Coordinates of C-alpha atoms in Angstrom, one line a residue:
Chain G
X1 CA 0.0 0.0 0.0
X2 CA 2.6 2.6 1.1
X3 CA 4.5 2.3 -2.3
X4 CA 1.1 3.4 -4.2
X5 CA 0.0 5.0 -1.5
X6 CA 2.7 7.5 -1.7
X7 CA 2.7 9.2 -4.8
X8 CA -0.8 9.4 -4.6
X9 CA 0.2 11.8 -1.2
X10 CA 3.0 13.6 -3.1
X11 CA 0.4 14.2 -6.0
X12 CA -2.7 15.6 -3.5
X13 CA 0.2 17.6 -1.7
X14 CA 1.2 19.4 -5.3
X15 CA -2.3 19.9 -5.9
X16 CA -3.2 20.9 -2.5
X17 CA 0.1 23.5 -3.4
X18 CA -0.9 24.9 -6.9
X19 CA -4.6 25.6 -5.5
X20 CA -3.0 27.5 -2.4
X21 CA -0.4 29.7 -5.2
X22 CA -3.4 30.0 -7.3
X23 CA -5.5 31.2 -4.2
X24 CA -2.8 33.4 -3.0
X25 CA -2.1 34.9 -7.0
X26 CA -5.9 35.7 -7.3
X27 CA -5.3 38.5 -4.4
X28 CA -1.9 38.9 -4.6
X29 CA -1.0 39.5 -8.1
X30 CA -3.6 42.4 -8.4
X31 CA -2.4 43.9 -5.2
X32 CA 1.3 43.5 -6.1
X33 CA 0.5 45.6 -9.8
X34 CA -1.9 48.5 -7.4
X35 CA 1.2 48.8 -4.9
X36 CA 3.7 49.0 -7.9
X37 CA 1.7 51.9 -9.5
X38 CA 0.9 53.4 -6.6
X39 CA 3.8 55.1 -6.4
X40 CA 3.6 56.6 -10.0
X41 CA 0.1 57.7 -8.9
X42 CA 0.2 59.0 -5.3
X43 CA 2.0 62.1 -4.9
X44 CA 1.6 64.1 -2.1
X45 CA -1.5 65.9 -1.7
X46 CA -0.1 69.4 -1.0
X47 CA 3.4 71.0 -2.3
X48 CA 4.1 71.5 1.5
X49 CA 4.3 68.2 1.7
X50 CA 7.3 67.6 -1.3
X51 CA 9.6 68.6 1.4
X52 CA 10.7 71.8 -0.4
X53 CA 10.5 74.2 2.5
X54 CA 11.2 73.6 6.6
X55 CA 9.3 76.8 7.2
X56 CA 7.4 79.2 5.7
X57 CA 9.8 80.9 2.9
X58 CA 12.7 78.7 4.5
X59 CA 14.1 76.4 2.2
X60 CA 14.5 72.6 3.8
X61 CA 17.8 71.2 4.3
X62 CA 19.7 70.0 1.1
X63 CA 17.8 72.1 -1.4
X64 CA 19.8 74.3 -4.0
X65 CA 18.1 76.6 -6.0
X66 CA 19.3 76.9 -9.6
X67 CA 18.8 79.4 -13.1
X68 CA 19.7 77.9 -16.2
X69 CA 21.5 80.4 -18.5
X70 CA 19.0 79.7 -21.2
X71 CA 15.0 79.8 -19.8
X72 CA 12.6 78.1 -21.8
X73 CA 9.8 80.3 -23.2
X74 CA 6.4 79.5 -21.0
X75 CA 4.3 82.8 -21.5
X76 CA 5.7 85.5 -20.0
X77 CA 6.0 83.4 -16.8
X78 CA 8.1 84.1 -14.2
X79 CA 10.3 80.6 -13.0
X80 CA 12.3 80.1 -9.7
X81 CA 14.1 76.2 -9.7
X82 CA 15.5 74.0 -6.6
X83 CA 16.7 70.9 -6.4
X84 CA 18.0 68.0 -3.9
X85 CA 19.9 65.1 -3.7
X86 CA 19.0 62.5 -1.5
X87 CA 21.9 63.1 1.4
X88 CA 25.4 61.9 0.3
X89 CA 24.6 60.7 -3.1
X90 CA 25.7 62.8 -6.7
X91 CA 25.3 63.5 -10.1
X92 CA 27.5 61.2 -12.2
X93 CA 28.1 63.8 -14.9
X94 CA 30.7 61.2 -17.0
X95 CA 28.0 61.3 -19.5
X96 CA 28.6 65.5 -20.0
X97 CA 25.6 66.1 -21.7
X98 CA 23.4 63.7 -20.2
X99 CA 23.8 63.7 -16.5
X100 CA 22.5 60.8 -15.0
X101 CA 20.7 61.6 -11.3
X102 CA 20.7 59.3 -7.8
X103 CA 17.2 57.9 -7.1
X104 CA 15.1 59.9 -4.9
X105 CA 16.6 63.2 -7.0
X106 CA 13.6 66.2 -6.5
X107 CA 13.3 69.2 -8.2
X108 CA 10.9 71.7 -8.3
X109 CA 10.1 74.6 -10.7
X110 CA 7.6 77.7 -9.5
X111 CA 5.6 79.6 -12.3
X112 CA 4.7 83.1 -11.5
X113 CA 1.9 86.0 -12.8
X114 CA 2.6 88.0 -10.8
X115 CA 2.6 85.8 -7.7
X116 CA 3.4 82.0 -7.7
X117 CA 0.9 79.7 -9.8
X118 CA 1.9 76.7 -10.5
X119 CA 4.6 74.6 -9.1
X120 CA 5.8 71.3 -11.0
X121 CA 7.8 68.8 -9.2
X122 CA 9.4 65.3 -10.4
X123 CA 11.2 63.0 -8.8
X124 CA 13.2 60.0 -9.5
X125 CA 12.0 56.6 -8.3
X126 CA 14.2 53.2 -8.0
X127 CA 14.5 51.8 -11.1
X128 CA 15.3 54.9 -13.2
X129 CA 11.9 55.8 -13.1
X130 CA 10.5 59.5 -13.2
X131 CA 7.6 60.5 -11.8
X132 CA 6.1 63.9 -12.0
X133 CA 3.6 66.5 -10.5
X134 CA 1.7 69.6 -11.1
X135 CA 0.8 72.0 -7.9
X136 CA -1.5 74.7 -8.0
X137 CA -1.2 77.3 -5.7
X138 CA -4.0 78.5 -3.6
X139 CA -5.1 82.6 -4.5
X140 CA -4.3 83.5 -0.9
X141 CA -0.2 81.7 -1.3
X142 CA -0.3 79.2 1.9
X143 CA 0.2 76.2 -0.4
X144 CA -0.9 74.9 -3.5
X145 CA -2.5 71.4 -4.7
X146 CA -1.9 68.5 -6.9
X147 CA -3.2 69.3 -10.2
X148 CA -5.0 65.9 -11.5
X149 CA -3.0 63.5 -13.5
X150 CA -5.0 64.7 -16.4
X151 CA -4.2 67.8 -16.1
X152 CA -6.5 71.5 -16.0
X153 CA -6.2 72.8 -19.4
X154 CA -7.0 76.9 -19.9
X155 CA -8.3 76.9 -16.2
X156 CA -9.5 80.6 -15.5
X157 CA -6.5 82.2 -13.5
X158 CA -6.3 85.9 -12.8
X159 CA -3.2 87.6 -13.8
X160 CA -2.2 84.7 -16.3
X161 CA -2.0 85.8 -20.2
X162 CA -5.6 85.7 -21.3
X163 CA -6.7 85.3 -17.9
X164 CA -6.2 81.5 -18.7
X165 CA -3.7 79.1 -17.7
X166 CA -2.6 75.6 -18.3
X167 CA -1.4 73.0 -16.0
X168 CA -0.1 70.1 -17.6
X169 CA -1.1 66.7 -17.8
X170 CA 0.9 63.8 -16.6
X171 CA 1.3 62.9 -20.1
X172 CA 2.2 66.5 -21.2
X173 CA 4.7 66.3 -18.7
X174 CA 6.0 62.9 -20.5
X175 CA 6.0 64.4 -23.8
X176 CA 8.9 67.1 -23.1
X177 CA 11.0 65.3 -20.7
X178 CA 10.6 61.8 -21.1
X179 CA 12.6 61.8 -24.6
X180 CA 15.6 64.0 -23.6
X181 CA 18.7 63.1 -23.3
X182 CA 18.5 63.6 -19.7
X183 CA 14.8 63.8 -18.1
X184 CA 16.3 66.9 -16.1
X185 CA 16.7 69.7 -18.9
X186 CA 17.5 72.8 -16.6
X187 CA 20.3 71.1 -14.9
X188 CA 23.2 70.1 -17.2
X189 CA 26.6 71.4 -17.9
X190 CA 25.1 74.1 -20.8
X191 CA 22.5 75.3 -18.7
X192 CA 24.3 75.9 -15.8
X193 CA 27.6 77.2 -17.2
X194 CA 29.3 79.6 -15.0
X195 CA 27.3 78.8 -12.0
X196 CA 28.7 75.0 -12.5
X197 CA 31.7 75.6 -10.6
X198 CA 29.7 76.1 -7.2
X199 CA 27.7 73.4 -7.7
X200 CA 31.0 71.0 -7.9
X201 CA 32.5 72.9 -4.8
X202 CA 28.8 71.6 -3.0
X203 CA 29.6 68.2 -4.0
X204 CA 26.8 67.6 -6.3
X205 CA 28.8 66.3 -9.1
X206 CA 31.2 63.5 -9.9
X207 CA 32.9 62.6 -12.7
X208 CA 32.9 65.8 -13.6
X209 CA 36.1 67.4 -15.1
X210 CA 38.0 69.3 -13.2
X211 CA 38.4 72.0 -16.1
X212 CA 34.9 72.8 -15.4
X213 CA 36.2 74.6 -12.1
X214 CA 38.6 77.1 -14.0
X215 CA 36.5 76.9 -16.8
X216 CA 32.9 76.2 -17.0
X217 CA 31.3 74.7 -20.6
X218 CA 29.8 78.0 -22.2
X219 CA 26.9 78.0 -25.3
X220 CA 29.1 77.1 -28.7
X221 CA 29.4 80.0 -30.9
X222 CA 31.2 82.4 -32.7
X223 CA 29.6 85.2 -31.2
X224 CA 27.8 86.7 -28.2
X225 CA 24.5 86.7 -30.8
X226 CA 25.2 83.1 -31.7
X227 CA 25.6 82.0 -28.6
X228 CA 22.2 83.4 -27.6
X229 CA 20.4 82.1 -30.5
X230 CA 21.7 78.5 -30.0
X231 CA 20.7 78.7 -26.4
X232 CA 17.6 79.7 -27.1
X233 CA 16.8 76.7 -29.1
X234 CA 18.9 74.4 -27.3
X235 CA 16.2 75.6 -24.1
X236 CA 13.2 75.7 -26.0
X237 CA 14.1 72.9 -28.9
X238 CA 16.8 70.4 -27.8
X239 CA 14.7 68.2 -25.5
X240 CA 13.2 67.0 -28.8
X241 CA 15.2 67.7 -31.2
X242 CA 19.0 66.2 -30.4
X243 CA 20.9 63.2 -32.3
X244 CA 18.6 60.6 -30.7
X245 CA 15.4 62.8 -30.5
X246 CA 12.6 62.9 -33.3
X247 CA 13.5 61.6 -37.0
X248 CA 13.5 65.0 -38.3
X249 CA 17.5 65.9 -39.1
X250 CA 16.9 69.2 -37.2
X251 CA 19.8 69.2 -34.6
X252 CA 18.7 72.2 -32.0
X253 CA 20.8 70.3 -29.2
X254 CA 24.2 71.9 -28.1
X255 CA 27.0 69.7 -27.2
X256 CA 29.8 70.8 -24.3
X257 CA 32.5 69.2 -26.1
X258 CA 31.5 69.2 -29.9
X259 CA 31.1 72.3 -32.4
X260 CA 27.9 74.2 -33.1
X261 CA 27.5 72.8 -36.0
X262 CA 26.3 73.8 -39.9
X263 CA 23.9 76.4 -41.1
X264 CA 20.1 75.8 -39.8
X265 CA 17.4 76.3 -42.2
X266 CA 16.3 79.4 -40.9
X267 CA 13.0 79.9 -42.9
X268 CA 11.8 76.5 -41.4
X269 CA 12.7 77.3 -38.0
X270 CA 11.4 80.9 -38.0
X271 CA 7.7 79.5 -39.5
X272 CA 7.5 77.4 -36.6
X273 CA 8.4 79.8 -33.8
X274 CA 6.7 82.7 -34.9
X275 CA 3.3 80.8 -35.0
X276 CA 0.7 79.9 -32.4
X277 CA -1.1 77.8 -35.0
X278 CA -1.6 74.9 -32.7
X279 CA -1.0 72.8 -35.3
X280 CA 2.3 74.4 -36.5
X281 CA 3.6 76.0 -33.5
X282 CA 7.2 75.0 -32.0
X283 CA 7.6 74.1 -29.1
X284 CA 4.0 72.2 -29.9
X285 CA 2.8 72.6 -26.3
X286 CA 3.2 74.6 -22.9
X287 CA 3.0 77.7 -24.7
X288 CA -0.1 79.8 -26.2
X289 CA 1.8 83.1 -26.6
X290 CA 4.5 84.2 -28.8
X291 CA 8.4 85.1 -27.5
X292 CA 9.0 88.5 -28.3
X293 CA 12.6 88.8 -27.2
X294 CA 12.7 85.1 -28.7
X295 CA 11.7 85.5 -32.1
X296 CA 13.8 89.0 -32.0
X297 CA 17.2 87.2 -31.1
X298 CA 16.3 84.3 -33.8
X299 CA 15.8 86.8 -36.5
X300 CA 18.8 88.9 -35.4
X301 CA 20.9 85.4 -35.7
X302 CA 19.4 83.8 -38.5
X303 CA 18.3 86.5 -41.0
X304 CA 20.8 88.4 -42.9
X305 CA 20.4 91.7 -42.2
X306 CA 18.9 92.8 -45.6
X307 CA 15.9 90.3 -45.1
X308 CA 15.1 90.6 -41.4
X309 CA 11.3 92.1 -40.7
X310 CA 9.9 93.7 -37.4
X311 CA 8.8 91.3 -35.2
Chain Y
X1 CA -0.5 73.2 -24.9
X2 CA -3.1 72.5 -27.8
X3 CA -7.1 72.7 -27.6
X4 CA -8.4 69.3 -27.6
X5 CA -10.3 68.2 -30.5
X6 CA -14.2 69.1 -29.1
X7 CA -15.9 66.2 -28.6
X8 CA -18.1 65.8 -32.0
X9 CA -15.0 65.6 -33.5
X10 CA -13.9 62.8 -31.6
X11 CA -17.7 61.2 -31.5
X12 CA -16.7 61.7 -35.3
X13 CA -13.9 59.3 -35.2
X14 CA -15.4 56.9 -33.1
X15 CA -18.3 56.8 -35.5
X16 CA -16.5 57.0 -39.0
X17 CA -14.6 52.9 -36.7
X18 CA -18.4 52.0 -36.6
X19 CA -17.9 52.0 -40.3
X20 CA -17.6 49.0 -42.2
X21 CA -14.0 49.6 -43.9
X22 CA -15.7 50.2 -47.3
X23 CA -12.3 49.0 -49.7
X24 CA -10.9 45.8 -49.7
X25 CA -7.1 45.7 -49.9
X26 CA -6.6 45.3 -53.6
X27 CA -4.2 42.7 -55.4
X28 CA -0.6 43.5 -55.0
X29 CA 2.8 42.4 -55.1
X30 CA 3.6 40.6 -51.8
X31 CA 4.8 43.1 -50.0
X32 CA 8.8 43.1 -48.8
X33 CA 10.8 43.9 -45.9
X34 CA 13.2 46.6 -45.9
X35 CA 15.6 47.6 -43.2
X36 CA 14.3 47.7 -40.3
X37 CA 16.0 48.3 -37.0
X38 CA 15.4 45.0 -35.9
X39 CA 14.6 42.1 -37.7
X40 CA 11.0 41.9 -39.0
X41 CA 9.4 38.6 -40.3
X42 CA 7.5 38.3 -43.6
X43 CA 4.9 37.0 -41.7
X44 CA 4.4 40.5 -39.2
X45 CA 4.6 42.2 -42.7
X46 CA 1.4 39.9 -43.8
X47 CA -0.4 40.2 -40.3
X48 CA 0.3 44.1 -40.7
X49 CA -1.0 44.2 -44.0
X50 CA -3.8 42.2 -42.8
X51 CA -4.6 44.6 -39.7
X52 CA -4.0 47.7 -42.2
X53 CA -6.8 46.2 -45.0
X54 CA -9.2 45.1 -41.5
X55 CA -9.2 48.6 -40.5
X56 CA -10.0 51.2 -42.9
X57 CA -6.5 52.9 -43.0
X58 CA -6.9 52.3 -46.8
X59 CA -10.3 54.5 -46.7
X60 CA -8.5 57.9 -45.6
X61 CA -4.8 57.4 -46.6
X62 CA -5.2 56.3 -50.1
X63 CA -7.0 59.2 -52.4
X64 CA -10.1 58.3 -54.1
X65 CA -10.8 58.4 -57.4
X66 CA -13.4 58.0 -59.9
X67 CA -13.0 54.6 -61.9
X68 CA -16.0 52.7 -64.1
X69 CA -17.5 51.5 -61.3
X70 CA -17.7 54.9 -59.0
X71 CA -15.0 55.8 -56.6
X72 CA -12.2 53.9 -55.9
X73 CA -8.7 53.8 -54.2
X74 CA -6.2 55.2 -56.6
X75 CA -3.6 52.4 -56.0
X76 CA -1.1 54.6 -57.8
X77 CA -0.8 56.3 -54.2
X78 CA -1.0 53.8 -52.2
X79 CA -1.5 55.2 -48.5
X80 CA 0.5 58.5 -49.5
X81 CA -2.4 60.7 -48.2
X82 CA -3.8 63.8 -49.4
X83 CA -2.0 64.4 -53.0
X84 CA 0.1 67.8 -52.5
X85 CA -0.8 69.0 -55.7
X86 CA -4.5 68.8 -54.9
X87 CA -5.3 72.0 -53.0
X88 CA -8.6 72.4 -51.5
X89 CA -10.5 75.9 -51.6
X90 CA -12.3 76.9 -48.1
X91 CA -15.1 74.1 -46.9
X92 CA -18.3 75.1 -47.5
X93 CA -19.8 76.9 -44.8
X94 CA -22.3 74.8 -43.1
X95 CA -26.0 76.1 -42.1
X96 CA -27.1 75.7 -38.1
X97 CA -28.4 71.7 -37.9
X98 CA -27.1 68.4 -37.6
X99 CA -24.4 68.1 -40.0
X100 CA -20.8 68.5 -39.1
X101 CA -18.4 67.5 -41.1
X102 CA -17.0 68.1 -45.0
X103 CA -14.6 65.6 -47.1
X104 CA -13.3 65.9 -50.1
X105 CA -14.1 63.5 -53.2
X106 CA -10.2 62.1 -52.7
X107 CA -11.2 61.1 -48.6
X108 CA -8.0 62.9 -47.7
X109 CA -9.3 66.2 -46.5
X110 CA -12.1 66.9 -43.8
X111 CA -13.3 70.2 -42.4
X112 CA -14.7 70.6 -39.4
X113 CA -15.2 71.8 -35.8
X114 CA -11.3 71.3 -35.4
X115 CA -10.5 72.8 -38.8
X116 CA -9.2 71.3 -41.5
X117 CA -7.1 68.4 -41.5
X118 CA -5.0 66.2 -44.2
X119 CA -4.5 62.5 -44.2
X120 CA -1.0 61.5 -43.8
X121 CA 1.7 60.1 -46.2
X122 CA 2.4 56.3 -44.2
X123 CA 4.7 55.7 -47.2
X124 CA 8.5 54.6 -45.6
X125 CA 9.2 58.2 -48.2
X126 CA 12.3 59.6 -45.8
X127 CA 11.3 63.4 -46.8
X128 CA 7.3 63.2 -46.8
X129 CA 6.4 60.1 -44.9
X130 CA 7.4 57.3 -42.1
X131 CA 10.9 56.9 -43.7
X132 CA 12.6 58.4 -40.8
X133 CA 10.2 56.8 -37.7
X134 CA 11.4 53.9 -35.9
X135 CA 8.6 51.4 -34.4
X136 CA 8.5 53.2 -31.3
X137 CA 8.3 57.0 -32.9
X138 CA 4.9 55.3 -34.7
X139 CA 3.5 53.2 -31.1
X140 CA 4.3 56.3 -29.2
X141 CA 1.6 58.0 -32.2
X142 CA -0.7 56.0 -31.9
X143 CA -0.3 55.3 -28.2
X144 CA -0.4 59.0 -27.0
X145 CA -2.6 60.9 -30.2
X146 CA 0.4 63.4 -30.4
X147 CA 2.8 63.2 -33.0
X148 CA 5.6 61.0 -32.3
X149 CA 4.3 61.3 -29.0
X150 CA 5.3 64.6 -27.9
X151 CA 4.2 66.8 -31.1
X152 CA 1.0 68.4 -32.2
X153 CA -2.4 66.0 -31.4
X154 CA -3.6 63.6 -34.4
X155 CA -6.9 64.8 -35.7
X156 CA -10.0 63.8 -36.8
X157 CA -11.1 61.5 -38.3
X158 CA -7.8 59.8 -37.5
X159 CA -9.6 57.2 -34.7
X160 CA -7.0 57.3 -31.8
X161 CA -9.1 56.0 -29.7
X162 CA -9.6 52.6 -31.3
X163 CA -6.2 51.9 -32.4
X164 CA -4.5 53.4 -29.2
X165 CA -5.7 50.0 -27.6
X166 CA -4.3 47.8 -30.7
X167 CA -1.5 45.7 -28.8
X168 CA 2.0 46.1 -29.3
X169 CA 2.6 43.2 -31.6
X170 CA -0.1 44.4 -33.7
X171 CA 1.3 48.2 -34.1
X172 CA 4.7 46.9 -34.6
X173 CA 3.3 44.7 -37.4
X174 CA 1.4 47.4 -38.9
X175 CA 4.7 49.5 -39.0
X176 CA 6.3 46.7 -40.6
X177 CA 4.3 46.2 -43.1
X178 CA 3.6 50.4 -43.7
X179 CA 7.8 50.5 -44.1
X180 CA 7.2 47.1 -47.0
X181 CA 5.4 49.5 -49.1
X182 CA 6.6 51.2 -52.1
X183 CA 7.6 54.9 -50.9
X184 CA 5.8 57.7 -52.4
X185 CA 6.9 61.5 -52.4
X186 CA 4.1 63.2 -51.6
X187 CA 4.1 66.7 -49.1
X188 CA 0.7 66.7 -47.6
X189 CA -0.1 69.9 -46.1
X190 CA -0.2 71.2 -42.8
X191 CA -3.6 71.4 -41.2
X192 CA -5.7 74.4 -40.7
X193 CA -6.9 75.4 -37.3
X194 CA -10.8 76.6 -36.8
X195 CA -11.4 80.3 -37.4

């Protein structure tokens, strides 16, 4: 009996198994997927509650602020930037145009009309992944709130252009950083320039080279005009449009070590920038209005004189 | 960021899917692989082809034209869009009621609350179609409704909301089989926002 008893045992006890991992996957799996997105998802109710500030106008511990020398174009809108490492970790900058951040990186970028209005925040999670947020802030300033996932497009907002405003969408949000060479677009070696220096002396950075401390990477150009037209684009263009960006052979991406390049066909560039044709515009989103000063520099650079118009 | 397309324009593109796809893929010579960026089989080129004739793409991305029997695909331009030489005068101006929407005799163009809008060169053409696009430039399209997934949004009567839930497999065989196809030059123009 025992000899033929036995398997019959072993096979009840594998069966008596697979029904327990089945019971067990019916709740677990699904719960296992929920907590793993969870994390894309819940983001903290209230900006107060990112961390950014200890007190009221005190910035917390660890937080740097930060200007790129090249702003990107969002209305009119006035920007202040911070950012923080988690403690004792750095930016491996081998990579000198695509930085590459420690998990649990945060930064935060304030819009203002006027007075603060939106505040965006992303933050990287373990496993390379970004996740990002949109605040808005309350009309009387004691905080502001998370802006749902699908965003709040032209939402009525005194002081904004048109009295409208958008916040962006989660997938908005995707669509300018998540195909850049480095998710982070304000903070890079271009963007900082002279102000890189510091940042190494805070022990932000490794791998970075030591030239940068005498001399910091600077716009590539052959002129104080060139070098503001290329940043321009690089800021407003070269998240999308660098060697591994969109299949269009339009190179707007600077490179710290490489030269600026060949001519740019300026009538193509200039159509798309001096437009607001949703359909045509450049950059396609985050902006309804035109760039004065913008489109002003890019004529001065890209026109000869002879043909340039009045803006 | 970009208006939205209003909602009867996007009740329009779910009901142009409710559509039966009205052409048949014609006879053809089987279709070939090209070179890709990674290796595609003859038989996702087939199943693409076979998702691409199942779902109407022929209907708005090849032009129409008149033949013996009535309209008809004009297999000349095989999924090239809206021919750049055609160019369209102002839609008609509709009176207040129930209709919404203008095409033209070709299928390519349609006016309406969204503007005007051109159907697209799929041809693997490097300057005027998808011969630059990788598989993931054309499922982040489709996935997102933007271009490439971080341009302007697709627009009517292009149904992104039917084939945003195709699977992977299926968009990356549709892509392989769009890239098979002979490439056509053919600029179609920008779209026109509403007044």
């Amino acid at each position: 009996m025992l000899p033929s008893h036995r398997p019959h045992c072993s096979r009840d006890g594998r069966h008596a198994v697979a029904g327990a991992v089945a019971r067990w996957a019916r709740w677990a799996v699904p719960l296992l997927i929920a907590l793993s997105t969870i994390s894309v998802i819940a983001q903290p109710a209230r900006l107060s509650q990112t961390g950014l500030w200890q007190a009221p106008g005190q910035l917390a511990d660890g937080v740097h602020a930060f200007a790129p020398q090249h702003a990107l174009w969002s209305d009119g809108a006035s920007k202040r930037r911070w950012i923080r490492l988690p403690r004792g970790s750095r930016i491996d900058a081998r990579q000198v145009d695509a930085w590459r951040f420690p998990v649990g990186t945060e930064l935060w970028k304030e819009f203002g009309h006027g007075s603060a209005v939106e505040t965006r925040y992303m933050r990287l999670l373990p496993g390379g992944r970004w996740v990002f947020a949109s605040y808005r802030w309350r009309a009387d300033g004691s905080d502001a709130d998370l802006v749902p996932a699908a965003g709040q497009a032209r939402a009525p907002l005194a002081g904004a252009p048109g009295g409208r405003y958008d916040f962006p969408s989660h997938a908005d949000c995707i669509a300018c950083h998540g195909g850049a060479r480095s998710p982070v677009l304000g903070f890079a070696a271009l963007q900082l320039g002279p102000s890189l220096p510091a940042y190494m002396r805070a022990g932000l950075l490794r791998n970075a080279p030591e030239r940068w401390l005498r001399e910091p990477p600077s716009m590539p150009g052959r002129s104080e005009l060139e070098r503001a037209a290329r940043g321009y684009l690089h800021a407003n263009c070269a998240h999308c449009h660098h060697e591994s960006g969109v299949p269009n052979p339009l190179r707007l991406a600077q490179n710290v070590a490489a030269p600026p390049g060949g001519a740019l066909p300026a009538a193509e560039i200039l159509r798309r920038v001096a437009t607001r044709n949703p359909y045509l515009q450049m950059p396609p989103l985050a902006t309804r209005q035109l760039d004065p000063e913008g489109l002003a520099l890019l004529r001065a650079w890209l026109l000869p004189p002879t043909t340039q118009e009045s803006p | 960021m970009n208006p939205r397309p209003s909602r009867p324009a996007t009740a329009l593109a779910l009901a142009l899917l409710m559509l039966p796809a009205a052409t048949p893929l014609p006879a053809q010579a089987e279709p070939q692989a090209r070179k890709p960026a990674r290796k595609v089989t003859q038989a996702e080129i087939l199943r693409g082809r076979y998702l691409v004739s199942t779902s109407g793409c022929m209907d708005c991305h090849t032009p129409f034209k008149m033949g013996p029997k009535g309209a008809e695909p004009d297999l000349s331009r095989l999924y090239s869009g809206h021919p750049q030489e055609l160019k369209m005068p102002e839609p008609p101006a509709l009176p207040e009621g129930p209709w919404l929407v203008v095409s033209s005799a070709t299928n390519t163009a349609w006016a309406g609350p969204w503007g005007v809008s051109f159907t697209a060169n799929l041809t693997p053409d490097p300057e005027t179609g998808l011969g630059r696009w990788s598989e993931a430039d054309f499922i982040a399209t489709i996935r997102t409704g933007r271009h490439l997934g971080r341009g302007r949004e697709i627009l009517p009567p292009m149904p992104i909301p039917v084939y945003s839930q195709l699977k992977d497999s299926d968009l990356k065989a549709i892509f392989a089989y769009l890239q098979s196809i002979p490439p056509i030059r053919n600029k179609v123009p920008d779209p026109i926002p509403a007044r």
